[in-house]
Structure formats: C-alpha cells, structure tokens
C-alpha cells in the first residue's frame, strides 16, 4: 500500500494557525488534501497532527474532507510518522506538508513512478548529491512543490537511529545525512522555476497563494504547468516574497543540534 502522510499542526512559529487560514472559505488544509486526492497512485491519505488540544480543529477538518487522522508527538515528527505508518502498514510512504497547498498530484505520481522503476529507498525533488552529501536543491521546481517518497523500511531505520533534533523534526533528514545506507534518487524539472515561492511560512506567502488560487476557477486542480503559466504572465508577483530565506526552519533545527550536543558538528552544509 502507498500511504500519503500530510503533517499539519496549528503551532507554526512563523505563521501560527496557517493550516486553517481560509481562502474562498476553505482552509489551506483543504487544498492540500484535495490536490493529493487526485494522485492516481496513492492508496490512502492520513493527516498526521499532534496530541495538543489546539489541533482538534485539524482533525475535524480532515475528517470533514474524508481522510483519516493520526495524532502523535509535536516535536518528534519522525516518531509521529513512524507510529502513523505502523497503524496503516504501508510499503511506501509519501511525505507531504500542509504548508504546500498547491502541490501537483501529477508530480506526486511522477516521483512515485521513478521510485518504483528504480527501486529506490528514497526519492524527492528537493535535493541533489554534492561531495557525497545530499544538499538542498529545488531541482527547478517552485518552492512549495516538494514531494518525498520512501520505503517503510527506510523510515523504520531512521526512527531507530536518528539522534539529532533536526533528524527527529525533519522526517527524512537521517536518510539524507546517511546516503551510504540508502539508495537515493531525485527528479529535476526541465526548466528552472525555482524563483517561484508558494510554500506558506509567512503572511506574505499566504497573500501570494491567495492571489493564485483566486485567479482560477472554483475547485480547480492546480498543476505545475498552470502555475508556471500564471507567473509567466504575472512575473512581478514573484517579488512579493523573494526576500525570504527558505532555509529558516531548518537553520533553527541546526541550532538545536548544536545546543543538544557537547561536540557540535563542524559541517556547514544545509542537508535537507
């Protein structure tokens, strides 16, 4: 079984409650779920949130939109994914996040096809290998179109071995930090559209996504081609949030790594 796990919580530090912020009277979570439902390869979708009371509304919304939920640790997202996976017993897991409301279901399926064809342990469109390390790289895709696919076996190995706070918070970080243990692949877009930012971390990100969604018809299924075409016709919109650093969240995790270890790593690469 192929299980898509969408991580979501209300307590985002940069834009609290963003997952339930509404566009056309529907929360961002609706758009994430609706896009994912149009994947041809995913068998089941689960929204994985926390045990905190404030996330009750995420559970209610997910159930309203016809998908299951799982509740687990707020900080240890890797454990949340692992325990969720145990409950549903998938062979393959697709990791998606609730701050990417426009992710393309065709792109999800493309990642899945490459994953299956090459028998990878892990594949994404968000990294590349550089000097025997996997470093963050958008692979020509807009920010907000991240797809990660991995085996349950790889998840289990990560859960059992990951020690750093960054590896517990960012579910696949242990895999990317240890390429010697996993067969890792990536896909790249034909053209470079990495100057488009559609991941919602700040109010200005939300404002831009709102403009995009309200440009299209109700119940539109967003595809990469439609989004790129829209920005080609409205290039100035890219400037709305171009000043933001996409690495913010991960850089904070690296600081936690340093404070939790008596011997902080001297590696300065950003491994995502």
CSV table of N, CA and C in Angstrom, one decimal, residues 66-228:
chain,number,residue,atom,x,y,z
A,66,UNK,N,-12.9,13.8,4.4
A,66,UNK,CA,-12.9,12.4,4.0
A,66,UNK,C,-11.6,11.7,4.2
A,67,UNK,N,-10.7,12.2,5.0
A,67,UNK,CA,-9.4,11.5,5.2
A,67,UNK,C,-9.2,11.2,6.7
A,68,UNK,N,-8.4,10.2,7.0
A,68,UNK,CA,-8.1,9.7,8.3
A,68,UNK,C,-7.1,10.7,9.0
A,69,UNK,N,-7.0,10.6,10.3
A,69,UNK,CA,-6.0,11.4,11.0
A,69,UNK,C,-5.3,10.5,12.0
A,70,UNK,N,-4.1,10.9,12.3
A,70,UNK,CA,-3.3,10.3,13.3
A,70,UNK,C,-2.7,11.4,14.2
A,71,UNK,N,-2.7,11.2,15.5
A,71,UNK,CA,-2.2,12.2,16.5
A,71,UNK,C,-1.0,11.6,17.2
A,72,UNK,N,0.1,12.4,17.3
A,72,UNK,CA,1.3,12.0,17.9
A,72,UNK,C,2.1,13.2,18.4
A,73,UNK,N,3.4,13.0,18.6
A,73,UNK,CA,4.3,14.0,19.1
A,73,UNK,C,4.3,15.3,18.3
A,74,UNK,N,4.4,16.4,19.1
A,74,UNK,CA,4.5,17.7,18.4
A,74,UNK,C,5.9,17.9,17.9
A,75,UNK,N,6.9,17.6,18.7
A,75,UNK,CA,8.3,17.9,18.3
A,75,UNK,C,9.0,16.8,17.5
A,76,UNK,N,8.7,15.6,17.9
A,76,UNK,CA,9.3,14.4,17.3
A,76,UNK,C,8.4,14.0,16.1
A,77,UNK,N,8.6,14.7,15.0
A,77,UNK,CA,7.7,14.4,13.8
A,77,UNK,C,8.1,13.1,13.2
A,78,UNK,N,9.3,12.7,13.3
A,78,UNK,CA,9.8,11.4,12.8
A,78,UNK,C,9.0,10.3,13.6
A,79,UNK,N,8.9,10.4,14.9
A,79,UNK,CA,8.1,9.4,15.6
A,79,UNK,C,6.6,9.4,15.2
A,80,UNK,N,6.1,10.6,15.0
A,80,UNK,CA,4.7,10.8,14.5
A,80,UNK,C,4.5,10.0,13.2
A,81,UNK,N,5.4,10.2,12.3
A,81,UNK,CA,5.3,9.5,11.0
A,81,UNK,C,5.4,7.9,11.2
A,82,UNK,N,6.4,7.5,12.0
A,82,UNK,CA,6.6,6.1,12.2
A,82,UNK,C,5.4,5.4,12.8
A,83,UNK,N,4.9,6.0,13.9
A,83,UNK,CA,3.7,5.4,14.6
A,83,UNK,C,2.5,5.4,13.7
A,84,UNK,N,2.3,6.5,12.9
A,84,UNK,CA,1.2,6.5,11.9
A,84,UNK,C,1.4,5.4,10.9
A,85,UNK,N,2.6,5.2,10.4
A,85,UNK,CA,2.9,4.2,9.4
A,85,UNK,C,2.6,2.8,10.0
A,86,UNK,N,3.0,2.6,11.2
A,86,UNK,CA,2.7,1.3,11.8
A,86,UNK,C,1.2,1.0,11.9
A,87,UNK,N,0.4,2.0,12.1
A,87,UNK,CA,-1.0,1.8,12.2
A,87,UNK,C,-1.6,1.4,10.9
A,88,UNK,N,-1.1,1.9,9.8
A,88,UNK,CA,-1.7,1.6,8.4
A,88,UNK,C,-0.9,0.6,7.6
A,89,UNK,N,0.3,0.3,8.1
A,89,UNK,CA,1.1,-0.8,7.5
A,89,UNK,C,1.4,-0.6,6.0
A,90,UNK,N,1.9,0.5,5.5
A,90,UNK,CA,2.2,0.7,4.1
A,90,UNK,C,3.6,0.1,3.7
A,91,UNK,N,3.7,-0.2,2.5
A,91,UNK,CA,5.1,-0.5,2.0
A,91,UNK,C,5.9,0.8,1.6
A,92,UNK,N,5.1,1.8,1.1
A,92,UNK,CA,5.7,3.0,0.6
A,92,UNK,C,5.0,4.2,1.3
A,93,UNK,N,5.7,5.3,1.6
A,93,UNK,CA,5.2,6.4,2.2
A,93,UNK,C,5.5,7.7,1.4
A,94,UNK,N,4.5,8.5,1.2
A,94,UNK,CA,4.7,9.8,0.5
A,94,UNK,C,4.6,10.9,1.6
A,95,UNK,N,5.6,11.7,1.7
A,95,UNK,CA,5.6,12.7,2.7
A,95,UNK,C,5.2,14.1,2.1
A,96,UNK,N,4.1,14.7,2.6
A,96,UNK,CA,3.7,16.0,2.1
A,96,UNK,C,3.4,16.9,3.4
A,97,UNK,N,3.5,18.2,3.2
A,97,UNK,CA,3.3,19.1,4.3
A,97,UNK,C,2.1,20.0,4.0
A,98,UNK,N,1.5,20.5,5.1
A,98,UNK,CA,0.3,21.3,5.0
A,98,UNK,C,0.6,22.7,4.6
A,99,UNK,N,1.8,23.1,4.5
A,99,UNK,CA,2.1,24.5,4.0
A,99,UNK,C,2.4,24.5,2.5
A,100,UNK,N,2.1,23.4,1.8
A,100,UNK,CA,2.2,23.4,0.4
A,100,UNK,C,0.9,23.1,-0.3
A,101,UNK,N,0.0,24.1,-0.3
A,101,UNK,CA,-1.4,23.8,-0.7
A,101,UNK,C,-1.6,23.6,-2.2
A,102,UNK,N,-0.6,23.9,-3.0
A,102,UNK,CA,-0.8,23.8,-4.5
A,102,UNK,C,0.0,22.6,-5.1
A,103,UNK,N,0.5,21.8,-4.3
A,103,UNK,CA,1.4,20.7,-4.8
A,103,UNK,C,0.6,19.9,-5.9
A,104,UNK,N,1.3,19.5,-6.9
A,104,UNK,CA,0.8,19.0,-8.1
A,104,UNK,C,0.6,17.4,-8.0
A,105,UNK,N,-0.6,16.9,-8.1
A,105,UNK,CA,-0.8,15.4,-8.0
A,105,UNK,C,-0.1,14.7,-9.1
A,106,UNK,N,0.1,15.3,-10.3
A,106,UNK,CA,0.9,14.7,-11.3
A,106,UNK,C,2.4,14.5,-11.0
A,107,UNK,N,2.9,15.5,-10.2
A,107,UNK,CA,4.2,15.5,-9.8
A,107,UNK,C,4.4,14.4,-8.7
A,108,UNK,N,3.5,14.2,-7.9
A,108,UNK,CA,3.5,13.1,-6.9
A,108,UNK,C,3.6,11.8,-7.6
A,109,UNK,N,2.8,11.6,-8.6
A,109,UNK,CA,2.8,10.4,-9.4
A,109,UNK,C,4.1,10.2,-10.2
A,110,UNK,N,4.6,11.3,-10.7
A,110,UNK,CA,5.9,11.2,-11.4
A,110,UNK,C,7.0,10.7,-10.4
A,111,UNK,N,7.1,11.2,-9.2
A,111,UNK,CA,8.0,10.8,-8.2
A,111,UNK,C,7.8,9.3,-7.9
A,112,UNK,N,6.6,8.9,-7.8
A,112,UNK,CA,6.3,7.5,-7.5
A,112,UNK,C,6.7,6.6,-8.6
A,113,UNK,N,6.5,7.0,-9.8
A,113,UNK,CA,6.9,6.2,-11.0
A,113,UNK,C,8.4,6.0,-11.0
A,114,UNK,N,9.2,7.0,-10.8
A,114,UNK,CA,10.6,6.9,-10.8
A,114,UNK,C,11.1,6.1,-9.6
A,115,UNK,N,10.4,6.3,-8.5
A,115,UNK,CA,10.8,5.5,-7.3
A,115,UNK,C,10.6,4.0,-7.5
A,116,UNK,N,9.5,3.6,-8.1
A,116,UNK,CA,9.2,2.2,-8.4
A,116,UNK,C,10.1,1.6,-9.4
A,117,UNK,N,10.3,2.4,-10.5
A,117,UNK,CA,11.1,1.9,-11.6
A,117,UNK,C,12.5,1.6,-11.2
A,118,UNK,N,13.1,2.4,-10.3
A,118,UNK,CA,14.5,2.3,-10.0
A,118,UNK,C,14.7,1.7,-8.6
A,119,UNK,N,13.6,1.2,-8.0
A,119,UNK,CA,13.7,0.5,-6.7
A,119,UNK,C,14.6,1.3,-5.6
A,120,UNK,N,14.2,2.6,-5.6
A,120,UNK,CA,14.9,3.5,-4.6
A,120,UNK,C,14.4,3.2,-3.2
A,121,UNK,N,15.2,3.6,-2.2
A,121,UNK,CA,14.8,3.7,-0.8
A,121,UNK,C,14.1,5.0,-0.5
A,122,UNK,N,14.5,6.0,-1.3
A,122,UNK,CA,14.1,7.4,-1.1
A,122,UNK,C,14.2,8.1,-2.4
A,123,UNK,N,13.3,9.0,-2.7
A,123,UNK,CA,13.4,9.9,-3.8
A,123,UNK,C,12.7,11.2,-3.5
A,124,UNK,N,13.2,12.3,-4.1
A,124,UNK,CA,12.5,13.6,-3.9
A,124,UNK,C,12.8,14.5,-5.0
A,125,UNK,N,12.2,15.6,-5.0
A,125,UNK,CA,12.6,16.7,-6.0
A,125,UNK,C,13.1,17.9,-5.2
A,126,UNK,N,13.8,17.6,-4.1
A,126,UNK,CA,14.2,18.7,-3.2
A,126,UNK,C,15.7,18.6,-2.8
A,127,UNK,N,16.5,17.7,-3.4
A,127,UNK,CA,17.9,17.6,-3.0
A,127,UNK,C,18.7,17.0,-4.2
A,128,UNK,N,20.0,17.2,-4.1
A,128,UNK,CA,20.9,16.6,-5.0
A,128,UNK,C,22.2,16.2,-4.2
A,129,UNK,N,22.9,15.3,-4.8
A,129,UNK,CA,24.2,14.8,-4.1
A,129,UNK,C,25.3,15.7,-4.5
A,130,UNK,N,26.1,16.2,-3.5
A,130,UNK,CA,27.2,17.1,-3.8
A,130,UNK,C,28.3,16.7,-2.8
A,131,UNK,N,29.4,16.2,-3.3
A,131,UNK,CA,30.6,15.8,-2.5
A,131,UNK,C,30.1,14.7,-1.5
A,132,UNK,N,29.4,13.8,-2.0
A,132,UNK,CA,28.9,12.6,-1.3
A,132,UNK,C,27.9,13.0,-0.2
A,133,UNK,N,27.3,14.2,-0.2
A,133,UNK,CA,26.3,14.6,0.7
A,133,UNK,C,25.1,15.0,-0.1
A,134,UNK,N,23.9,14.9,0.5
A,134,UNK,CA,22.7,15.4,-0.1
A,134,UNK,C,22.4,16.8,0.4
A,135,UNK,N,22.4,17.8,-0.5
A,135,UNK,CA,22.2,19.2,-0.1
A,135,UNK,C,20.9,19.7,-0.7
A,136,UNK,N,20.3,20.7,0.0
A,136,UNK,CA,19.0,21.2,-0.5
A,136,UNK,C,19.2,21.8,-1.9
A,137,UNK,N,18.3,21.4,-2.8
A,137,UNK,CA,18.3,21.9,-4.2
A,137,UNK,C,16.9,21.7,-4.7
A,138,UNK,N,16.3,22.8,-5.2
A,138,UNK,CA,14.9,22.7,-5.7
A,138,UNK,C,14.7,22.0,-7.0
A,139,UNK,N,15.7,21.6,-7.6
A,139,UNK,CA,15.6,20.8,-8.8
A,139,UNK,C,14.8,21.5,-9.9
A,140,UNK,N,14.7,22.8,-9.9
A,140,UNK,CA,14.0,23.5,-10.9
A,140,UNK,C,12.5,23.7,-10.6
A,141,UNK,N,12.1,23.2,-9.5
A,141,UNK,CA,10.6,23.3,-9.1
A,141,UNK,C,10.4,24.5,-8.2
A,142,UNK,N,9.2,25.1,-8.3
A,142,UNK,CA,8.9,26.1,-7.4
A,142,UNK,C,8.9,25.6,-5.9
A,143,UNK,N,9.3,26.5,-5.0
A,143,UNK,CA,9.2,26.2,-3.6
A,143,UNK,C,7.7,26.0,-3.2
A,144,UNK,N,7.4,24.9,-2.6
A,144,UNK,CA,6.0,24.5,-2.3
A,144,UNK,C,5.5,23.4,-3.1
A,145,UNK,N,6.4,22.7,-3.9
A,145,UNK,CA,6.1,21.6,-4.7
A,145,UNK,C,6.9,20.4,-4.3
A,146,UNK,N,7.3,20.3,-3.0
A,146,UNK,CA,8.1,19.3,-2.5
A,146,UNK,C,7.4,17.9,-2.4
A,147,UNK,N,8.0,16.9,-2.9
A,147,UNK,CA,7.5,15.5,-2.7
A,147,UNK,C,8.6,14.6,-2.3
A,148,UNK,N,8.4,13.8,-1.3
A,148,UNK,CA,9.4,12.9,-0.8
A,148,UNK,C,8.7,11.5,-0.7
A,149,UNK,N,9.3,10.5,-1.3
A,149,UNK,CA,8.8,9.1,-1.3
A,149,UNK,C,9.9,8.2,-0.7
A,150,UNK,N,9.5,7.3,0.2
A,150,UNK,CA,10.4,6.4,0.8
A,150,UNK,C,9.7,5.1,1.3
A,151,UNK,N,10.5,4.1,1.5
A,151,UNK,CA,10.0,2.8,2.0
A,151,UNK,C,9.8,2.9,3.5
A,152,UNK,N,8.9,2.0,3.9
A,152,UNK,CA,8.7,1.9,5.4
A,152,UNK,C,10.0,1.4,6.0
A,153,UNK,N,10.7,0.6,5.3
A,153,UNK,CA,12.0,0.1,5.9
A,153,UNK,C,12.9,1.2,6.2
A,154,UNK,N,13.0,2.2,5.2
A,154,UNK,CA,13.9,3.3,5.4
A,154,UNK,C,13.4,4.2,6.6
A,155,UNK,N,12.1,4.4,6.7
A,155,UNK,CA,11.5,5.1,7.8
A,155,UNK,C,11.8,4.5,9.1
A,156,UNK,N,11.7,3.1,9.2
A,156,UNK,CA,12.0,2.4,10.4
A,156,UNK,C,13.4,2.5,10.8
A,157,UNK,N,14.3,2.4,9.8
A,157,UNK,CA,15.7,2.6,10.1
A,157,UNK,C,16.0,4.0,10.6
A,158,UNK,N,15.4,5.0,10.1
A,158,UNK,CA,15.6,6.4,10.5
A,158,UNK,C,15.1,6.5,11.9
A,159,UNK,N,13.9,6.0,12.2
A,159,UNK,CA,13.3,6.1,13.5
A,159,UNK,C,14.2,5.5,14.6
A,160,UNK,N,14.8,4.4,14.3
A,160,UNK,CA,15.6,3.7,15.2
A,160,UNK,C,17.0,4.3,15.5
A,161,UNK,N,17.5,5.1,14.5
A,161,UNK,CA,18.9,5.5,14.5
A,161,UNK,C,19.0,7.1,14.7
A,162,UNK,N,18.0,7.8,14.3
A,162,UNK,CA,18.2,9.3,14.3
A,162,UNK,C,18.3,9.8,15.7
A,163,UNK,N,19.3,10.6,16.0
A,163,UNK,CA,19.5,11.2,17.3
A,163,UNK,C,19.4,12.7,17.3
A,164,UNK,N,19.8,13.4,16.3
A,164,UNK,CA,19.8,14.8,16.3
A,164,UNK,C,18.4,15.4,16.3
A,165,UNK,N,18.2,16.5,17.0
A,165,UNK,CA,16.9,17.2,16.9
A,165,UNK,C,16.4,17.4,15.5
A,166,UNK,N,17.3,17.8,14.6
A,166,UNK,CA,17.0,18.1,13.2
A,166,UNK,C,16.5,16.8,12.5
A,167,UNK,N,17.0,15.7,12.9
A,167,UNK,CA,16.6,14.4,12.3
A,167,UNK,C,15.3,13.9,12.9
A,168,UNK,N,14.9,14.3,14.0
A,168,UNK,CA,13.7,14.0,14.6
A,168,UNK,C,12.5,14.9,14.1
A,169,UNK,N,12.9,16.2,13.9
A,169,UNK,CA,11.9,17.1,13.5
A,169,UNK,C,11.7,17.0,12.0
A,170,UNK,N,12.7,16.9,11.2
A,170,UNK,CA,12.6,16.8,9.7
A,170,UNK,C,12.7,15.3,9.3
A,171,UNK,N,11.6,14.7,9.0
A,171,UNK,CA,11.4,13.3,9.0
A,171,UNK,C,12.4,12.5,8.2
A,172,UNK,N,12.9,13.0,7.1
A,172,UNK,CA,13.8,12.3,6.2
A,172,UNK,C,15.3,12.7,6.4
A,173,UNK,N,15.5,13.5,7.4
A,173,UNK,CA,16.9,14.0,7.5
A,173,UNK,C,18.0,13.0,7.7
A,174,UNK,N,17.6,12.0,8.5
A,174,UNK,CA,18.6,10.9,8.8
A,174,UNK,C,19.0,10.2,7.5
A,175,UNK,N,18.0,10.0,6.6
A,175,UNK,CA,18.2,9.3,5.3
A,175,UNK,C,19.2,10.1,4.5
A,176,UNK,N,19.0,11.4,4.4
A,176,UNK,CA,19.8,12.3,3.6
A,176,UNK,C,21.2,12.5,4.2
A,177,UNK,N,21.3,12.4,5.5
A,177,UNK,CA,22.6,12.5,6.2
A,177,UNK,C,23.4,11.3,6.1
A,178,UNK,N,22.8,10.2,5.7
A,178,UNK,CA,23.5,8.9,5.6
A,178,UNK,C,23.2,8.2,4.3
A,179,UNK,N,23.7,8.8,3.2
A,179,UNK,CA,23.4,8.2,1.9
A,179,UNK,C,24.1,6.8,1.7
A,180,UNK,N,25.0,6.5,2.5
A,180,UNK,CA,25.7,5.2,2.4
A,180,UNK,C,24.8,4.0,2.8
A,181,UNK,N,23.7,4.3,3.5
A,181,UNK,CA,22.8,3.3,3.9
A,181,UNK,C,21.6,3.1,3.1
A,182,UNK,N,21.4,4.1,2.1
A,182,UNK,CA,20.1,4.1,1.3
A,182,UNK,C,20.4,4.4,-0.1
A,183,UNK,N,19.5,3.8,-1.0
A,183,UNK,CA,19.6,4.1,-2.4
A,183,UNK,C,18.7,5.3,-2.6
A,184,UNK,N,19.3,6.5,-2.9
A,184,UNK,CA,18.6,7.8,-3.0
A,184,UNK,C,18.6,8.3,-4.4
A,185,UNK,N,17.4,8.7,-4.8
A,185,UNK,CA,17.2,9.3,-6.2
A,185,UNK,C,16.6,10.7,-6.1
A,186,UNK,N,16.6,11.4,-7.2
A,186,UNK,CA,15.9,12.7,-7.3
A,186,UNK,C,15.4,12.9,-8.7
A,187,UNK,N,14.4,13.8,-8.9
A,187,UNK,CA,14.0,14.1,-10.2
A,187,UNK,C,14.1,15.6,-10.4
A,188,UNK,N,14.3,16.1,-11.6
A,188,UNK,CA,14.5,17.5,-11.9
A,188,UNK,C,13.6,18.0,-12.9
A,189,UNK,N,13.2,19.2,-12.8
A,189,UNK,CA,12.3,19.8,-13.8
A,189,UNK,C,13.1,20.2,-15.0
A,190,UNK,N,12.4,20.2,-16.2
A,190,UNK,CA,13.1,20.5,-17.4
A,190,UNK,C,13.6,22.0,-17.4
A,191,UNK,N,12.7,22.9,-16.9
A,191,UNK,CA,13.0,24.3,-16.8
A,191,UNK,C,13.2,24.7,-15.4
A,192,UNK,N,13.9,25.8,-15.2
A,192,UNK,CA,14.2,26.3,-13.8
A,192,UNK,C,13.1,27.3,-13.4
A,193,UNK,N,12.3,26.9,-12.5
A,193,UNK,CA,11.2,27.7,-11.9
A,193,UNK,C,11.4,27.9,-10.4
A,194,UNK,N,12.6,27.8,-10.0
A,194,UNK,CA,12.9,27.8,-8.5
A,194,UNK,C,12.7,29.2,-7.9
A,195,UNK,N,12.5,30.2,-8.8
A,195,UNK,CA,12.3,31.6,-8.3
A,195,UNK,C,10.9,31.9,-7.9
A,196,UNK,N,10.0,30.8,-8.0
A,196,UNK,CA,8.6,31.0,-7.5
A,196,UNK,C,8.5,30.3,-6.2
A,197,UNK,N,7.9,31.1,-5.2
A,197,UNK,CA,7.8,30.6,-3.8
A,197,UNK,C,6.3,30.5,-3.5
A,198,UNK,N,5.8,29.2,-3.3
A,198,UNK,CA,4.4,29.0,-3.0
A,198,UNK,C,4.3,28.1,-1.7
A,199,UNK,N,5.3,28.1,-0.9
A,199,UNK,CA,5.2,27.4,0.4
A,199,UNK,C,4.8,28.5,1.4
A,200,UNK,N,3.8,28.2,2.3
A,200,UNK,CA,3.3,29.2,3.2
A,200,UNK,C,4.0,29.2,4.5
A,201,UNK,N,4.9,30.1,4.8
A,201,UNK,CA,5.5,30.2,6.1
A,201,UNK,C,5.3,31.6,6.7
A,202,UNK,N,4.9,32.6,5.9
A,202,UNK,CA,4.7,33.9,6.4
A,202,UNK,C,3.4,34.5,5.8
A,203,UNK,N,3.0,35.6,6.4
A,203,UNK,CA,1.7,36.2,5.9
A,203,UNK,C,1.8,36.5,4.4
A,204,UNK,N,3.0,37.0,4.0
A,204,UNK,CA,3.1,37.4,2.6
A,204,UNK,C,3.0,36.2,1.7
A,205,UNK,N,3.5,35.0,2.2
A,205,UNK,CA,3.4,33.8,1.4
A,205,UNK,C,1.9,33.4,1.2
A,206,UNK,N,1.2,33.6,2.3
A,206,UNK,CA,-0.3,33.3,2.2
A,206,UNK,C,-1.0,34.2,1.3
A,207,UNK,N,-0.6,35.5,1.3
A,207,UNK,CA,-1.2,36.5,0.4
A,207,UNK,C,-1.0,36.2,-1.0
A,208,UNK,N,0.2,35.7,-1.3
A,208,UNK,CA,0.5,35.3,-2.7
A,208,UNK,C,-0.2,34.0,-3.1
A,209,UNK,N,-0.3,33.1,-2.3
A,209,UNK,CA,-1.1,31.8,-2.6
A,209,UNK,C,-2.5,32.2,-2.8
A,210,UNK,N,-3.0,33.1,-2.0
A,210,UNK,CA,-4.4,33.6,-2.1
A,210,UNK,C,-4.7,34.2,-3.5
A,211,UNK,N,-3.7,35.0,-4.0
A,211,UNK,CA,-3.9,35.6,-5.3
A,211,UNK,C,-3.9,34.5,-6.4
A,212,UNK,N,-3.1,33.5,-6.3
A,212,UNK,CA,-3.0,32.4,-7.2
A,212,UNK,C,-4.3,31.6,-7.2
A,213,UNK,N,-4.8,31.2,-6.1
A,213,UNK,CA,-6.0,30.4,-6.0
A,213,UNK,C,-7.2,31.1,-6.5
A,214,UNK,N,-7.3,32.4,-6.2
A,214,UNK,CA,-8.5,33.2,-6.6
A,214,UNK,C,-8.5,33.6,-8.0
A,215,UNK,N,-7.3,33.4,-8.7
A,215,UNK,CA,-7.2,33.6,-10.1
A,215,UNK,C,-8.0,32.5,-10.9
A,216,UNK,N,-8.0,31.3,-10.4
A,216,UNK,CA,-8.5,30.1,-11.1
A,216,UNK,C,-10.0,29.9,-10.7
A,217,UNK,N,-10.6,29.0,-11.4
A,217,UNK,CA,-12.0,28.6,-11.1
A,217,UNK,C,-12.1,27.9,-9.8
A,218,UNK,N,-13.3,27.9,-9.2
A,218,UNK,CA,-13.6,27.1,-8.0
A,218,UNK,C,-13.3,25.6,-8.3
A,219,UNK,N,-12.7,25.0,-7.3
A,219,UNK,CA,-12.4,23.5,-7.4
A,219,UNK,C,-11.4,23.2,-8.5
A,220,UNK,N,-10.6,24.1,-8.8
A,220,UNK,CA,-9.5,23.9,-9.8
A,220,UNK,C,-8.5,22.9,-9.2
A,221,UNK,N,-8.0,22.0,-10.1
A,221,UNK,CA,-6.9,21.1,-9.7
A,221,UNK,C,-5.7,21.8,-10.3
A,222,UNK,N,-4.8,22.2,-9.4
A,222,UNK,CA,-3.6,23.0,-9.8
A,222,UNK,C,-2.5,22.1,-10.3
A,223,UNK,N,-1.9,22.5,-11.4
A,223,UNK,CA,-0.8,21.7,-11.9
A,223,UNK,C,0.4,22.6,-12.1
A,224,UNK,N,1.6,22.0,-12.2
A,224,UNK,CA,2.8,22.8,-12.3
A,224,UNK,C,2.7,23.7,-13.6
A,225,UNK,N,2.2,23.2,-14.7
A,225,UNK,CA,2.1,23.9,-15.9
A,225,UNK,C,1.2,25.1,-15.8
A,226,UNK,N,0.0,25.0,-15.1
A,226,UNK,CA,-0.9,26.1,-14.9
A,226,UNK,C,-0.2,27.2,-14.0
A,227,UNK,N,0.5,26.8,-13.0
A,227,UNK,CA,1.1,27.7,-12.1
A,227,UNK,C,2.2,28.5,-12.8
A,228,UNK,N,3.1,27.8,-13.5
A,228,UNK,CA,4.1,28.5,-14.2
A,228,UNK,C,3.6,29.4,-15.3
